[in-house]
PDB file of C-alpha atoms in Angstrom:
ATOM      1  CA  GLN A   1      12.489   4.689  13.808  1.00 65.00           C
ATOM      2  CA  GLN A   2      13.902   6.742  11.230  1.00 69.00           C
ATOM      3  CA  LYS A   3      12.507  10.500  11.146  1.00 87.00           C
ATOM      4  CA  VAL A   4      12.828  12.446   7.974  1.00 93.00           C
ATOM      5  CA  GLN A   5      12.530  16.367   8.609  1.00 95.00           C
ATOM      6  CA  GLN A   6      11.954  19.169   6.327  1.00 97.00           C
ATOM      7  CA  SER A   7      12.218  22.768   6.710  1.00 97.00           C
ATOM      8  CA  PRO A   8      10.675  25.572   6.109  1.00 97.00           C
ATOM      9  CA  GLU A   9       6.920  24.169   6.842  1.00 96.00           C
ATOM     10  CA  SER A  10       6.019  26.832   4.032  1.00 97.00           C
ATOM     11  CA  LEU A  11       7.464  29.012   1.836  1.00 98.00           C
ATOM     12  CA  ILE A  12       6.215  31.894  -0.407  1.00 98.00           C
ATOM     13  CA  VAL A  13       8.260  32.632  -3.769  1.00 98.00           C
ATOM     14  CA  PRO A  14       7.884  35.642  -6.415  1.00 98.00           C
ATOM     15  CA  GLU A  15       7.460  34.013  -9.904  1.00 98.00           C
ATOM     16  CA  GLY A  16      11.119  33.608 -11.567  1.00 97.00           C
ATOM     17  CA  GLY A  17      12.548  33.400  -8.288  1.00 98.00           C
ATOM     18  CA  MET A  18      14.881  30.712  -6.610  1.00 98.00           C
ATOM     19  CA  ALA A  19      13.024  28.144  -4.310  1.00 98.00           C
ATOM     20  CA  SER A  20      15.113  26.278  -2.068  1.00 98.00           C
ATOM     21  CA  LEU A  21      13.801  23.385   0.445  1.00 98.00           C
ATOM     22  CA  ASN A  22      15.980  21.310   2.815  1.00 98.00           C
ATOM     23  CA  CYS A  23      15.373  17.796   4.421  1.00 97.00           C
ATOM     24  CA  THR A  24      17.149  15.732   6.956  1.00 96.00           C
ATOM     25  CA  SER A  25      17.128  12.143   8.280  1.00 93.00           C
ATOM     26  CA  SER A  26      17.715  11.088  11.532  1.00 90.00           C
ATOM     27  CA  ASP A  27      19.087   7.726  10.669  1.00 86.00           C
ATOM     28  CA  ARG A  28      22.275   7.067   9.870  1.00 84.00           C
ATOM     29  CA  ASN A  29      21.608   3.877   7.559  1.00 82.00           C
ATOM     30  CA  VAL A  30      19.936   6.150   5.106  1.00 84.00           C
ATOM     31  CA  ASP A  31      21.234   5.128   1.444  1.00 80.00           C
ATOM     32  CA  TYR A  32      18.924   6.808  -0.731  1.00 87.00           C
ATOM     33  CA  PHE A  33      16.762  10.131  -1.145  1.00 91.00           C
ATOM     34  CA  TRP A  34      13.286  11.015  -3.079  1.00 93.00           C
ATOM     35  CA  TRP A  35      11.917  14.106  -3.921  1.00 96.00           C
ATOM     36  CA  TYR A  36       8.167  14.238  -4.701  1.00 97.00           C
ATOM     37  CA  ARG A  37       5.811  16.807  -5.522  1.00 97.00           C
ATOM     38  CA  GLN A  38       2.176  16.850  -4.763  1.00 97.00           C
ATOM     39  CA  HIS A  39      -0.519  19.218  -6.054  1.00 97.00           C
ATOM     40  CA  SER A  40      -3.472  19.581  -4.551  1.00 94.00           C
ATOM     41  CA  GLY A  41      -5.682  16.913  -4.428  1.00 92.00           C
ATOM     42  CA  LYS A  42      -3.471  14.861  -6.280  1.00 95.00           C
ATOM     43  CA  SER A  43      -1.148  11.791  -5.707  1.00 96.00           C
ATOM     44  CA  PRO A  44       2.684  12.672  -5.037  1.00 96.00           C
ATOM     45  CA  LYS A  45       5.233  12.191  -8.296  1.00 96.00           C
ATOM     46  CA  MET A  46       8.534  11.662  -8.002  1.00 94.00           C
ATOM     47  CA  LEU A  47      10.135  14.563  -9.082  1.00 95.00           C
ATOM     48  CA  MET A  48      14.309  13.612  -8.791  1.00 94.00           C
ATOM     49  CA  SER A  49      16.493  11.221  -6.788  1.00 91.00           C
ATOM     50  CA  ILE A  50      19.665  11.138  -5.133  1.00 92.00           C
ATOM     51  CA  PHE A  51      22.106   8.826  -3.998  1.00 87.00           C
ATOM     52  CA  SER A  52      25.680  10.167  -3.902  1.00 89.00           C
ATOM     53  CA  ASN A  53      27.310  13.026  -2.842  1.00 92.00           C
ATOM     54  CA  GLY A  54      26.970  15.689  -4.890  1.00 94.00           C
ATOM     55  CA  GLU A  55      24.662  17.739  -7.138  1.00 96.00           C
ATOM     56  CA  LYS A  56      22.152  16.605  -9.840  1.00 95.00           C
ATOM     57  CA  GLU A  57      20.435  18.838 -11.897  1.00 96.00           C
ATOM     58  CA  GLU A  58      17.174  18.557 -14.100  1.00 95.00           C
ATOM     59  CA  GLY A  59      16.138  21.598 -15.908  1.00 96.00           C
ATOM     60  CA  ARG A  60      15.547  23.820 -13.446  1.00 97.00           C
ATOM     61  CA  PHE A  61      15.700  21.395 -10.515  1.00 97.00           C
ATOM     62  CA  THR A  62      18.854  21.030  -8.446  1.00 98.00           C
ATOM     63  CA  VAL A  63      19.113  18.443  -5.755  1.00 98.00           C
ATOM     64  CA  HIS A  64      21.802  18.285  -3.014  1.00 97.00           C
ATOM     65  CA  LEU A  65      23.138  15.338  -1.188  1.00 95.00           C
ATOM     66  CA  ASN A  66      25.497  15.610   2.085  1.00 95.00           C
ATOM     67  CA  LYS A  67      25.661  12.166   2.964  1.00 91.00           C
ATOM     68  CA  ALA A  68      28.018  13.041   6.256  1.00 92.00           C
ATOM     69  CA  SER A  69      25.193  15.230   7.395  1.00 93.00           C
ATOM     70  CA  LEU A  70      22.347  13.423   6.146  1.00 93.00           C
ATOM     71  CA  HIS A  71      21.368  16.428   4.514  1.00 96.00           C
ATOM     72  CA  THR A  72      19.779  16.952   1.111  1.00 97.00           C
ATOM     73  CA  SER A  73      18.221  20.128  -0.397  1.00 98.00           C
ATOM     74  CA  LEU A  74      15.840  20.579  -3.646  1.00 98.00           C
ATOM     75  CA  HIS A  75      16.535  24.068  -5.418  1.00 98.00           C
ATOM     76  CA  ILE A  76      14.014  25.164  -8.049  1.00 98.00           C
ATOM     77  CA  ARG A  77      14.913  27.972 -10.163  1.00 97.00           C
ATOM     78  CA  ASP A  78      12.610  30.639 -12.312  1.00 98.00           C
ATOM     79  CA  SER A  79       9.877  29.346 -10.372  1.00 97.00           C
ATOM     80  CA  GLN A  80       6.521  29.185 -12.330  1.00 97.00           C
ATOM     81  CA  PRO A  81       3.178  29.256 -10.738  1.00 96.00           C
ATOM     82  CA  SER A  82       2.688  25.704 -11.506  1.00 96.00           C
ATOM     83  CA  ASP A  83       5.192  24.394  -9.097  1.00 98.00           C
ATOM     84  CA  SER A  84       3.354  25.781  -6.364  1.00 98.00           C
ATOM     85  CA  ALA A  85       2.693  22.226  -4.408  1.00 98.00           C
ATOM     86  CA  LEU A  86       3.503  20.434  -1.612  1.00 97.00           C
ATOM     87  CA  TYR A  87       7.307  19.142  -1.680  1.00 98.00           C
ATOM     88  CA  LEU A  88       7.941  15.454  -0.028  1.00 97.00           C
ATOM     89  CA  CYS A  89      11.334  14.462   0.875  1.00 96.00           C
ATOM     90  CA  ALA A  90      11.523  10.359   1.014  1.00 92.00           C
ATOM     91  CA  ALA A  91      14.281   8.466   2.974  1.00 90.00           C
ATOM     92  CA  SER A  92      15.039   5.010   2.343  1.00 85.00           C
ATOM     93  CA  ILE A  93      17.198   2.201   4.743  1.00 75.00           C
ATOM     94  CA  ASN A  94      18.689  -0.631   3.555  1.00 63.00           C
ATOM     95  CA  TYR A  95      17.614  -3.350   5.939  1.00 49.00           C
ATOM     96  CA  GLY A  96      16.465  -5.924   3.292  1.00 46.00           C
ATOM     97  CA  ASN A  97      13.027  -5.085   3.885  1.00 46.00           C
ATOM     98  CA  GLU A  98      13.058  -1.385   3.867  1.00 58.00           C
ATOM     99  CA  LYS A  99      10.204   1.072   3.949  1.00 71.00           C
ATOM    100  CA  ILE A 100      10.581   4.716   2.582  1.00 82.00           C
ATOM    101  CA  THR A 101       9.911   7.253   5.082  1.00 87.00           C
ATOM    102  CA  PHE A 102       8.272  10.582   3.994  1.00 92.00           C
ATOM    103  CA  GLY A 103       8.721  13.786   5.709  1.00 94.00           C
ATOM    104  CA  ALA A 104       5.954  16.135   6.279  1.00 95.00           C
ATOM    105  CA  GLY A 105       6.759  18.349   3.402  1.00 96.00           C
ATOM    106  CA  THR A 106       7.237  21.927   2.423  1.00 98.00           C
ATOM    107  CA  LYS A 107       4.129  24.064   0.971  1.00 97.00           C
ATOM    108  CA  LEU A 108       5.614  25.733  -1.919  1.00 98.00           C
ATOM    109  CA  THR A 109       3.597  28.926  -3.296  1.00 98.00           C
ATOM    110  CA  ILE A 110       4.648  30.580  -6.161  1.00 97.00           C
ATOM    111  CA  LYS A 111       3.232  34.163  -6.230  1.00 96.00           C
ATOM    112  CA  PRO A 112       2.754  35.860  -9.866  1.00 92.00           C
TER     113      PRO A 112
ATOM    114  CA  ASP B   1      -3.860   5.603 -18.820  1.00 67.00           C
ATOM    115  CA  PRO B   2      -3.787   5.278 -15.393  1.00 71.00           C
ATOM    116  CA  LYS B   3      -1.297   2.057 -14.367  1.00 92.00           C
ATOM    117  CA  ILE B   4      -2.331   1.671 -11.080  1.00 97.00           C
ATOM    118  CA  ILE B   5      -6.031   1.727 -10.075  1.00 97.00           C
ATOM    119  CA  GLN B   6      -7.376   2.107  -6.950  1.00 98.00           C
ATOM    120  CA  LYS B   7     -11.327   1.690  -6.454  1.00 97.00           C
ATOM    121  CA  PRO B   8     -13.209   3.497  -5.206  1.00 97.00           C
ATOM    122  CA  LYS B   9     -12.207   7.443  -5.504  1.00 97.00           C
ATOM    123  CA  TYR B  10     -14.260   8.339  -2.574  1.00 97.00           C
ATOM    124  CA  LEU B  11     -15.953   6.630   0.023  1.00 97.00           C
ATOM    125  CA  VAL B  12     -18.182   7.350   3.131  1.00 97.00           C
ATOM    126  CA  ALA B  13     -18.894   4.623   5.859  1.00 97.00           C
ATOM    127  CA  VAL B  14     -20.432   4.866   9.176  1.00 97.00           C
ATOM    128  CA  THR B  15     -18.310   4.264  12.576  1.00 98.00           C
ATOM    129  CA  GLY B  16     -17.763   0.843  13.252  1.00 97.00           C
ATOM    130  CA  SER B  17     -18.707  -0.836   9.576  1.00 98.00           C
ATOM    131  CA  GLU B  18     -16.142  -2.258   7.616  1.00 97.00           C
ATOM    132  CA  LYS B  19     -14.453  -1.633   3.861  1.00 97.00           C
ATOM    133  CA  ILE B  20     -12.300  -2.911   1.264  1.00 97.00           C
ATOM    134  CA  LEU B  21     -10.066  -0.307  -0.630  1.00 98.00           C
ATOM    135  CA  ILE B  22      -8.808  -1.876  -4.152  1.00 98.00           C
ATOM    136  CA  CYS B  23      -5.924  -1.489  -5.576  1.00 98.00           C
ATOM    137  CA  GLU B  24      -4.297  -3.016  -9.067  1.00 97.00           C
ATOM    138  CA  GLN B  25      -1.208  -2.230 -11.123  1.00 96.00           C
ATOM    139  CA  TYR B  26      -0.190  -2.702 -14.457  1.00 96.00           C
ATOM    140  CA  LEU B  27       3.143  -2.080 -14.564  1.00 93.00           C
ATOM    141  CA  GLY B  28       4.459  -5.264 -14.427  1.00 92.00           C
ATOM    142  CA  HIS B  29       5.858  -4.303 -10.817  1.00 92.00           C
ATOM    143  CA  ASN B  30       6.759  -6.418  -7.894  1.00 91.00           C
ATOM    144  CA  ALA B  31       6.264  -4.528  -4.856  1.00 91.00           C
ATOM    145  CA  MET B  32       3.176  -3.082  -3.510  1.00 93.00           C
ATOM    146  CA  TYR B  33       2.481  -0.799  -0.821  1.00 93.00           C
ATOM    147  CA  TRP B  34      -0.217   1.203   1.020  1.00 95.00           C
ATOM    148  CA  TYR B  35       0.172   4.482   2.539  1.00 95.00           C
ATOM    149  CA  ARG B  36      -1.902   6.982   4.484  1.00 96.00           C
ATOM    150  CA  GLN B  37      -2.443  10.884   4.173  1.00 96.00           C
ATOM    151  CA  SER B  38      -4.802  12.862   6.430  1.00 94.00           C
ATOM    152  CA  ALA B  39      -4.901  16.833   7.292  1.00 87.00           C
ATOM    153  CA  LYS B  40      -3.512  15.771  10.833  1.00 84.00           C
ATOM    154  CA  LYS B  41      -0.781  13.603   9.831  1.00 87.00           C
ATOM    155  CA  PRO B  42       1.733  13.519   6.669  1.00 88.00           C
ATOM    156  CA  LEU B  43       2.240  10.843   4.289  1.00 93.00           C
ATOM    157  CA  GLU B  44       2.609   7.773   6.114  1.00 91.00           C
ATOM    158  CA  PHE B  45       4.065   4.452   5.131  1.00 91.00           C
ATOM    159  CA  MET B  46       1.579   1.578   6.418  1.00 93.00           C
ATOM    160  CA  PHE B  47       2.366  -1.706   4.521  1.00 91.00           C
ATOM    161  CA  SER B  48       4.804  -3.200   1.921  1.00 90.00           C
ATOM    162  CA  TYR B  49       4.673  -6.512  -0.062  1.00 91.00           C
ATOM    163  CA  SER B  50       7.169  -8.115  -2.181  1.00 88.00           C
ATOM    164  CA  TYR B  51       6.114 -10.824  -4.300  1.00 90.00           C
ATOM    165  CA  GLN B  52       2.764 -11.042  -2.612  1.00 90.00           C
ATOM    166  CA  LYS B  53       4.565 -11.715   0.814  1.00 91.00           C
ATOM    167  CA  LEU B  54       4.388  -8.636   3.448  1.00 90.00           C
ATOM    168  CA  MET B  55       8.079  -7.128   3.792  1.00 87.00           C
ATOM    169  CA  ASP B  56       6.982  -4.187   6.408  1.00 86.00           C
ATOM    170  CA  ASN B  57       3.886  -3.497   8.660  1.00 88.00           C
ATOM    171  CA  GLN B  58       3.990  -0.197  10.121  1.00 85.00           C
ATOM    172  CA  THR B  59       0.535  -0.026  11.472  1.00 85.00           C
ATOM    173  CA  ALA B  60      -0.524  -0.165  14.842  1.00 77.00           C
ATOM    174  CA  SER B  61      -3.935  -1.133  14.564  1.00 90.00           C
ATOM    175  CA  SER B  62      -5.063  -4.741  13.311  1.00 93.00           C
ATOM    176  CA  ARG B  63      -8.267  -3.427  11.991  1.00 96.00           C
ATOM    177  CA  PHE B  64      -5.812  -2.695   8.885  1.00 97.00           C
ATOM    178  CA  GLN B  65      -5.608  -6.175   6.933  1.00 95.00           C
ATOM    179  CA  PRO B  66      -3.810  -5.855   3.399  1.00 95.00           C
ATOM    180  CA  GLN B  67      -4.887  -8.587   1.094  1.00 94.00           C
ATOM    181  CA  SER B  68      -2.792  -9.888  -1.881  1.00 92.00           C
ATOM    182  CA  SER B  69      -4.918 -12.324  -4.469  1.00 90.00           C
ATOM    183  CA  LYS B  70      -2.607 -11.740  -6.867  1.00 90.00           C
ATOM    184  CA  LYS B  71       0.826 -10.690  -7.544  1.00 89.00           C
ATOM    185  CA  ASN B  72      -0.612  -7.323  -8.828  1.00 94.00           C
ATOM    186  CA  HIS B  73      -3.547  -6.925  -6.422  1.00 96.00           C
ATOM    187  CA  LEU B  74      -3.112  -5.481  -2.982  1.00 96.00           C
ATOM    188  CA  ASP B  75      -6.526  -4.699  -1.428  1.00 97.00           C
ATOM    189  CA  LEU B  76      -6.604  -3.112   1.987  1.00 97.00           C
ATOM    190  CA  GLN B  77      -9.651  -4.371   4.491  1.00 97.00           C
ATOM    191  CA  ILE B  78     -10.217  -2.006   7.195  1.00 97.00           C
ATOM    192  CA  THR B  79     -12.606  -2.974  10.021  1.00 97.00           C
ATOM    193  CA  ALA B  80     -14.426  -1.469  12.963  1.00 97.00           C
ATOM    194  CA  LEU B  81     -14.243   1.912  11.164  1.00 97.00           C
ATOM    195  CA  LYS B  82     -13.408   5.227  13.216  1.00 97.00           C
ATOM    196  CA  PRO B  83     -13.608   8.802  12.118  1.00 96.00           C
ATOM    197  CA  ASP B  84      -9.788   9.061  12.861  1.00 95.00           C
ATOM    198  CA  ASP B  85      -9.187   6.620   9.944  1.00 96.00           C
ATOM    199  CA  SER B  86     -10.829   9.361   7.856  1.00 97.00           C
ATOM    200  CA  ALA B  87      -7.697   9.805   5.372  1.00 97.00           C
ATOM    201  CA  THR B  88      -6.559   9.494   1.801  1.00 98.00           C
ATOM    202  CA  TYR B  89      -5.558   6.008   1.376  1.00 98.00           C
ATOM    203  CA  PHE B  90      -2.554   5.674  -1.500  1.00 98.00           C
ATOM    204  CA  CYS B  91      -1.669   2.553  -2.916  1.00 97.00           C
ATOM    205  CA  ALA B  92       1.717   2.313  -4.646  1.00 95.00           C
ATOM    206  CA  SER B  93       3.925   0.278  -6.722  1.00 93.00           C
ATOM    207  CA  SER B  94       7.940  -0.305  -7.853  1.00 89.00           C
ATOM    208  CA  GLY B  95       9.808  -2.441  -9.565  1.00 85.00           C
ATOM    209  CA  ASP B  96      11.629  -3.712  -6.930  1.00 76.00           C
ATOM    210  CA  ILE B  97      11.253  -3.552  -3.231  1.00 72.00           C
ATOM    211  CA  ASN B  98      15.013  -2.532  -3.166  1.00 73.00           C
ATOM    212  CA  ASN B  99      15.528   1.185  -3.208  1.00 63.00           C
ATOM    213  CA  GLN B 100      13.168   1.822  -6.121  1.00 78.00           C
ATOM    214  CA  ALA B 101      10.931   5.224  -5.984  1.00 84.00           C
ATOM    215  CA  PRO B 102       7.285   4.183  -5.477  1.00 89.00           C
ATOM    216  CA  LEU B 103       4.827   4.729  -8.094  1.00 93.00           C
ATOM    217  CA  PHE B 104       1.599   6.072  -6.142  1.00 96.00           C
ATOM    218  CA  GLY B 105      -2.136   5.631  -7.613  1.00 97.00           C
ATOM    219  CA  GLU B 106      -4.585   8.418  -7.387  1.00 96.00           C
ATOM    220  CA  GLY B 107      -5.672   7.468  -3.821  1.00 97.00           C
ATOM    221  CA  THR B 108      -9.113   6.446  -2.410  1.00 98.00           C
ATOM    222  CA  ARG B 109     -10.422   9.022   0.232  1.00 97.00           C
ATOM    223  CA  LEU B 110     -12.051   7.704   2.976  1.00 98.00           C
ATOM    224  CA  SER B 111     -14.598  10.060   5.210  1.00 97.00           C
ATOM    225  CA  VAL B 112     -16.088   7.859   8.105  1.00 97.00           C
ATOM    226  CA  LEU B 113     -18.972   9.463   9.815  1.00 96.00           C
TER     227      LEU B 113
END
């Protein structure tokens, strides 16, 4: 069964700083990665997706993907207190009836 | 307005009882899912449905039974409840089961005493 590993488990970043989160899949058949953000007591909300090697930027958020190493990373620049949340990485495999597997998450705290 | 409605928001049950968690989506999506999240375990995939057909089941126990009476409904029946079943159960949907990110409902928080 595919595993999605995220690191670090928790991260504290000063307001205005850069947060870097990592995610690796154990399955070579992974095709797609998503990043979700989950504020405390709320449901996960999809933040960004990446399917091809390289980099994708949306506002303060940048994701990288290296398919050879099955590694994706999420970088948040100019971090704000509202960015404090659990960040979940999800990976999908194309078996035809694929399910999406989530990692355990990185708990990000932005300190004012 | 929420597009994925889960009922109830909070549920307290006694050990051994049976409960049904309700989920309806008004997004016109063809795929629906159930996930579970607790303090002890991360967000965990349970079931996926596409066009009302079960596509994947990663739940070891037959005590968990999804029920799809309509394309936009996917309820979850849980029998013989145990304290370990205490968790937040999230229903999700996507336009298609093929690699479209699920959109989550707000969840049902279940406590089993």
